[in-house]
Coordinates of C-alpha atoms in Angstrom, one line a residue:
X232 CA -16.4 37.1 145.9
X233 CA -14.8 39.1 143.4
X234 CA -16.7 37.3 140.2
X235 CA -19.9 38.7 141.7
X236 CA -18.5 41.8 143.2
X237 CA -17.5 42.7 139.2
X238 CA -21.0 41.4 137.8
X239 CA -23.2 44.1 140.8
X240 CA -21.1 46.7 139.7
X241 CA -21.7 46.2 136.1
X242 CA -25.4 46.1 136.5
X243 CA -25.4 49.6 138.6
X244 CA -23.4 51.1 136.0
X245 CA -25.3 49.6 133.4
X246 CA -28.3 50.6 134.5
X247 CA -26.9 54.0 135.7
X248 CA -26.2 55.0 132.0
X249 CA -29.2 53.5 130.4
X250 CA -27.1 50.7 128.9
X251 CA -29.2 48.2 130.2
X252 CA -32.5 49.0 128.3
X253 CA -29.8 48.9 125.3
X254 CA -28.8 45.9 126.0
X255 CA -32.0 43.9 125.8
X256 CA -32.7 45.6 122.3
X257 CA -30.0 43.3 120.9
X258 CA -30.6 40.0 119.6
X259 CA -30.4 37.0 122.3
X260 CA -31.1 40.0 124.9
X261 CA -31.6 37.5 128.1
X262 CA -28.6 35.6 127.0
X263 CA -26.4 38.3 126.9
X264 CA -27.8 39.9 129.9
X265 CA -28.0 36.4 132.4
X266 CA -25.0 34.8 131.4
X267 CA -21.9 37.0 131.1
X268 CA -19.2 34.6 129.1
X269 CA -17.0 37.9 128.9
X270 CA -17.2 38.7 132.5
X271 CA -16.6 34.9 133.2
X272 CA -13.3 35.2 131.4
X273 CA -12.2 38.4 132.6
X274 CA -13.0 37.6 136.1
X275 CA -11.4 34.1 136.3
X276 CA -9.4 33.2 139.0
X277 CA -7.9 30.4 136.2
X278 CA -7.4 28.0 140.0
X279 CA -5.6 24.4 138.9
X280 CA -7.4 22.1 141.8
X281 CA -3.8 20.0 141.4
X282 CA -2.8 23.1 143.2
X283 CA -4.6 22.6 146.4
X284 CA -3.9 19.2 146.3
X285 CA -6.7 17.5 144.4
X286 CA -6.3 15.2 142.1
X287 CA -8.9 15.4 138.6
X288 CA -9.6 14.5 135.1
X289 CA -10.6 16.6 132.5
X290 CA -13.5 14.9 130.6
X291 CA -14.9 15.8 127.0
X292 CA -18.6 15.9 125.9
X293 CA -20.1 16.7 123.2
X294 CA -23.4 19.1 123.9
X295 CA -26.1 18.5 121.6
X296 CA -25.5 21.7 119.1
X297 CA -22.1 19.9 118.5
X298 CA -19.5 21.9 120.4
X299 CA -17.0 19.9 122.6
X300 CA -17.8 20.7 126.0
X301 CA -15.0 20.1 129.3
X302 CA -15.6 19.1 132.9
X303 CA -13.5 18.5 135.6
X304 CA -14.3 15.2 137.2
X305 CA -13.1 14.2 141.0
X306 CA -13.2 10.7 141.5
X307 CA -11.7 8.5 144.2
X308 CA -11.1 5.0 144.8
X309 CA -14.8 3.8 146.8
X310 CA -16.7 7.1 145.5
X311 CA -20.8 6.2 145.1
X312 CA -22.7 8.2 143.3
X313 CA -21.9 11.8 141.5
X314 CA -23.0 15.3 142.2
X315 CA -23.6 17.5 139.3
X316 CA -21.8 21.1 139.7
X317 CA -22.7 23.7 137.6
X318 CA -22.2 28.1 138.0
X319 CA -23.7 30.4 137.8
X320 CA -23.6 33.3 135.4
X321 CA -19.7 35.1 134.5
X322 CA -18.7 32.2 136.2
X323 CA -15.7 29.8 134.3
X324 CA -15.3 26.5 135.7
X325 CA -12.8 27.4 137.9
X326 CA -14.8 29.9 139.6
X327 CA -17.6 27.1 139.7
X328 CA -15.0 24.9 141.6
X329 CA -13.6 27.6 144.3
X330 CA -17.3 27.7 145.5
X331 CA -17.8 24.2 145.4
X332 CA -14.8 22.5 146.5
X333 CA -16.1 21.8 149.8
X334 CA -17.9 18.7 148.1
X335 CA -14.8 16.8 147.0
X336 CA -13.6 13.8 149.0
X337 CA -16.9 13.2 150.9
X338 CA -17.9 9.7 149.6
X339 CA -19.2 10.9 146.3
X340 CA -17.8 12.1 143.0
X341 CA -17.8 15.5 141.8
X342 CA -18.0 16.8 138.2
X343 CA -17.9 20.2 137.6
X344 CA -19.3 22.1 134.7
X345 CA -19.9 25.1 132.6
X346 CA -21.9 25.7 129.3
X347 CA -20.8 25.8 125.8
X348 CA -19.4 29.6 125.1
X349 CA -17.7 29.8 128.7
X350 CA -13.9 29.0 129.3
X351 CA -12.5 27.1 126.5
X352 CA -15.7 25.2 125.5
X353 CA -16.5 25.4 122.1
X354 CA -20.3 27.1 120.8
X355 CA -21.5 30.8 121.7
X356 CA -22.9 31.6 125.1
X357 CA -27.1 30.3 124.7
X358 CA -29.4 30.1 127.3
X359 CA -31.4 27.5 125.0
X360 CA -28.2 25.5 125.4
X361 CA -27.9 25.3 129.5
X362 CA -30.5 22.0 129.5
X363 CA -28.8 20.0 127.1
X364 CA -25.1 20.8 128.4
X365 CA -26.2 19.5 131.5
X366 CA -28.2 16.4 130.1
X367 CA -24.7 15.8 128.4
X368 CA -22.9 15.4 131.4
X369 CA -25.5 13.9 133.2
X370 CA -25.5 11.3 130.3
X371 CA -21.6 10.8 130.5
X372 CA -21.8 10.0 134.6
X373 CA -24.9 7.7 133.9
X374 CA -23.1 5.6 131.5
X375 CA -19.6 6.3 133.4
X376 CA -21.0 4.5 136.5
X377 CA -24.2 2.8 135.6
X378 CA -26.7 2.4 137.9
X379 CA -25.6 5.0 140.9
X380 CA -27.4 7.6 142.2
X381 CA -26.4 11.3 140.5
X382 CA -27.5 14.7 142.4
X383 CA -27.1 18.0 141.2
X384 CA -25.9 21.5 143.0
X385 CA -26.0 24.5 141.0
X386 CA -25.4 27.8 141.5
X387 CA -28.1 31.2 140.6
X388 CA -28.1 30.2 136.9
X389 CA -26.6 26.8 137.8
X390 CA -29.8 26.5 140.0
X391 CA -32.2 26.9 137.7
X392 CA -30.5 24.3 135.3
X393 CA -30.9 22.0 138.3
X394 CA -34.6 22.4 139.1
X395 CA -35.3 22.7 135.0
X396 CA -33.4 19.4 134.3
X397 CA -35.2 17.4 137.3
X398 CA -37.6 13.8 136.6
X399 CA -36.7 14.2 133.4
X400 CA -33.2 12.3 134.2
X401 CA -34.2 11.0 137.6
X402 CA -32.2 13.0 139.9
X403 CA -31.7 11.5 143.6
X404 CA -31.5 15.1 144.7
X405 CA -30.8 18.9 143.7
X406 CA -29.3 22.1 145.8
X407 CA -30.1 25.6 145.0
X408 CA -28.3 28.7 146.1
X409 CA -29.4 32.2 144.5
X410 CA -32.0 30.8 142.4
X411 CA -34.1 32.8 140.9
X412 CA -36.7 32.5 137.9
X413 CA -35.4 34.0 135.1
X414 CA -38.8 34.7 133.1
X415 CA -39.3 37.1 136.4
X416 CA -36.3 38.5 137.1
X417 CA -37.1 42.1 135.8
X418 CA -40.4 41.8 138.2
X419 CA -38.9 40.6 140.9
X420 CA -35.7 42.9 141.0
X421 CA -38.1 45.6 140.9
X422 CA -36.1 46.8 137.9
X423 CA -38.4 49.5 136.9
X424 CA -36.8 51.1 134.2
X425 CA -36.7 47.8 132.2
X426 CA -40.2 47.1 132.6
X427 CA -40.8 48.4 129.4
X428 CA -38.5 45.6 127.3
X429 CA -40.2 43.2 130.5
X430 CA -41.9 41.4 127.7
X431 CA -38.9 40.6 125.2
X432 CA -36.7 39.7 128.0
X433 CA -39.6 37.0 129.3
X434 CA -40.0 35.8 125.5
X435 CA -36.3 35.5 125.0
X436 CA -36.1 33.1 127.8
X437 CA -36.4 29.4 126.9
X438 CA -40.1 28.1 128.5
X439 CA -37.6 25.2 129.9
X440 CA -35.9 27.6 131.9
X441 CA -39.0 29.2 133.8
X442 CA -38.2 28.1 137.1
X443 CA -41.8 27.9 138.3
X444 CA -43.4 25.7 135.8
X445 CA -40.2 23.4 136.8
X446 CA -40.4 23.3 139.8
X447 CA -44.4 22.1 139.1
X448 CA -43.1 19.7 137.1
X449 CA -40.2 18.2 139.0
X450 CA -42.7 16.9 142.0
X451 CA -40.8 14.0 143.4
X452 CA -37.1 15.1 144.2
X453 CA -35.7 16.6 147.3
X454 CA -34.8 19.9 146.8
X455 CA -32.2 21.8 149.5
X456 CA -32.8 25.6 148.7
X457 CA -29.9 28.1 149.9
X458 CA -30.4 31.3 150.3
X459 CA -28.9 34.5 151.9
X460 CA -31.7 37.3 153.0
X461 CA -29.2 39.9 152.0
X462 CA -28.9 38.5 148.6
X463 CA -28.2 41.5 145.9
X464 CA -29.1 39.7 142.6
X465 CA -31.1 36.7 143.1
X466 CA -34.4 38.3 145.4
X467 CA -35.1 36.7 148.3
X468 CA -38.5 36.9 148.6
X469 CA -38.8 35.3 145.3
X470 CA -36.6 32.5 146.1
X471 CA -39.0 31.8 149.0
X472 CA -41.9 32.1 146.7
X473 CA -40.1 29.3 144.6
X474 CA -39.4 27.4 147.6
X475 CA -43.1 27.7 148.9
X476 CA -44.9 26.7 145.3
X477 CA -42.5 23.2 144.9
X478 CA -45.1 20.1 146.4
X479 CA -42.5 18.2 146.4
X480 CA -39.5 16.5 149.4
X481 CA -37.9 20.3 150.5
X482 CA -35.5 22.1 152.9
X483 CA -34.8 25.9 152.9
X484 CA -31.5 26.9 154.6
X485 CA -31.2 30.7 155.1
X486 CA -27.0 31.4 154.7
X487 CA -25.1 33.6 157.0
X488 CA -25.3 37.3 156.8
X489 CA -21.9 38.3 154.5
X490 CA -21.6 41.4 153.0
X491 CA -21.9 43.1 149.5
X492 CA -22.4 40.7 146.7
X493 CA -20.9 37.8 148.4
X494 CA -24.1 37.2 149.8
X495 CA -25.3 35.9 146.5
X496 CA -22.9 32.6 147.2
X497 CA -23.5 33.0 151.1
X498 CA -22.4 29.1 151.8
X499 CA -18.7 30.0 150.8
X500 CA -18.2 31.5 154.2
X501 CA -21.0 29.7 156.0
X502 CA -19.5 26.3 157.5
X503 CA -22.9 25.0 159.0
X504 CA -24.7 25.9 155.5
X505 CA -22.1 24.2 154.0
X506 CA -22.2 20.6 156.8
X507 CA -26.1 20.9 155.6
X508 CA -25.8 20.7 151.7
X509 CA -22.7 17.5 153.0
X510 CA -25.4 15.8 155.0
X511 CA -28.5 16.2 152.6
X512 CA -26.0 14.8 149.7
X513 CA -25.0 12.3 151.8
X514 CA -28.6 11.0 152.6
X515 CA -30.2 11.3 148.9
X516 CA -26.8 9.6 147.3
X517 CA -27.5 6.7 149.8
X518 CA -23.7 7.1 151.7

């Protein structure tokens, strides 16, 4: 995919030249360095779903910092229940939907979703402000279509949102693919010449982002983890360490082998990956 294609080779350069180490001297270091609103923009395919023949409305919400906030909700006649879709990092929304389009017109509503900064939403690009852009949205389907189920899919950043938001709004289920803990990520990368600023990247990250306290908080929802072995940014080994520490209802679905930094979104040219994440919707959104 060319959106994470752009985002490896920024990192190798980056890190090439020293600019990473730089980077997370800065103020907001982990936001600037694990969410990419520039990248996002340069880097967007700027799809209309109308285009490929789907049919949409843009909604509005407003996040909890104030700034309007837009998602693109799919909704036909007989839909039950809504799945949460949210990107991952230099991803717009209609990068988010190119990956995910798969979902729509499968018994079940779609909205998808990016965080204030990105695309036209209002705000600056915030890590502290992934959780409540999502509880937004979350809020806006729950009162939408009151009392139906509402699942979440996110992707690497998008993930962790997902497994962060989890109990606390009574999810029916969540789907993973490239997640990743972000308090870690210099460990886990094995990014040696940053272990130095290690520390101030881990402190810059919002506690409700670390992935493994969430997950030992989340307990009671199934959780379908997606994951390609060849993954360059998000580790694999650390998104089976994830996978093995959460006690609670669980799948792990290893994605086809696909080269380079597509591997990071492996389901987008893996058709059974992709009949798995349909069927485990399905069966948690009660279809």
């Amino acid at each position: 995919m060319r959106t994470v294609g752009l985002k490896t080779r920024f990192l190798t350069r980056s890190l090439s030249a020293g600019l990473f180490t730089a980077a997370l001297m800065t103020s907001g270091c982990a936001s600037f360095w694990l969410l990419y609103p520039g990248m996002a923009e340069s880097s967007d395919p700027h799809l209309d779903p109308k285009d490929a023949g789907y049919s949409y409305q843009a909604v509005t919400v407003i996040n909890p910092q104030g700034h309007r906030l837009t998602g693109w909700l799919f909704d036909n006649s007989g839909d039950y229940g809504t799945v949460l879709v949210a990107g991952g990092n230099a991803q717009n929304i209609s990068s988010t939907y190119s990956v995910s389009r798969y979902l729509i017109n499968n018994g079940f509503r779609v909205l998808v979703f990016t965080y204030q900064g990105f695309g036209n939403n209002e705000g600056r690009a915030d890590l502290s402000s992934l959780i409540g852009d999502a509880q937004t949205f979350y809020a806006f389907i729950g009162n939408k279509y009151k009392g139906e189920p509402i699942a979440f899919a996110g992707y690497s950043t998008g993930a962790v949102t997902g497994l962060c938001l989890g109990d606390l709004d009574r999810l029916s289920a969540v789907v993973v693919e490239g997640t990743f803990n972000p308090k870690t990520v210099i460990t886990d990368k094995h990014l040696y010449i940053a272990m130095a600023v290690d520390p101030m990247l881990e402190s810059s990250v919002p506690d409700d982002l670390d992935t493994s306290r969430c997950l030992q908080e989340l307990q009671s929802v199934p959780v379908l983890f997606l994951h390609n072995p060849n993954d360059p940014l998000a580790p694999y080994d650390s998104a089976r360490r994830l996978y093995d520490s959460y006690q609670g209802p669980k799948e792990f679905v290893d994605t086809k082998v696909a080269p380079g930094a597509d591997a990071h979104y492996g389901s987008v040219s893996d058709a059974e990956a992709r009949a798995k994440v349909l069927a485990f919707l399905k069966l948690h959104l009660r279809l």
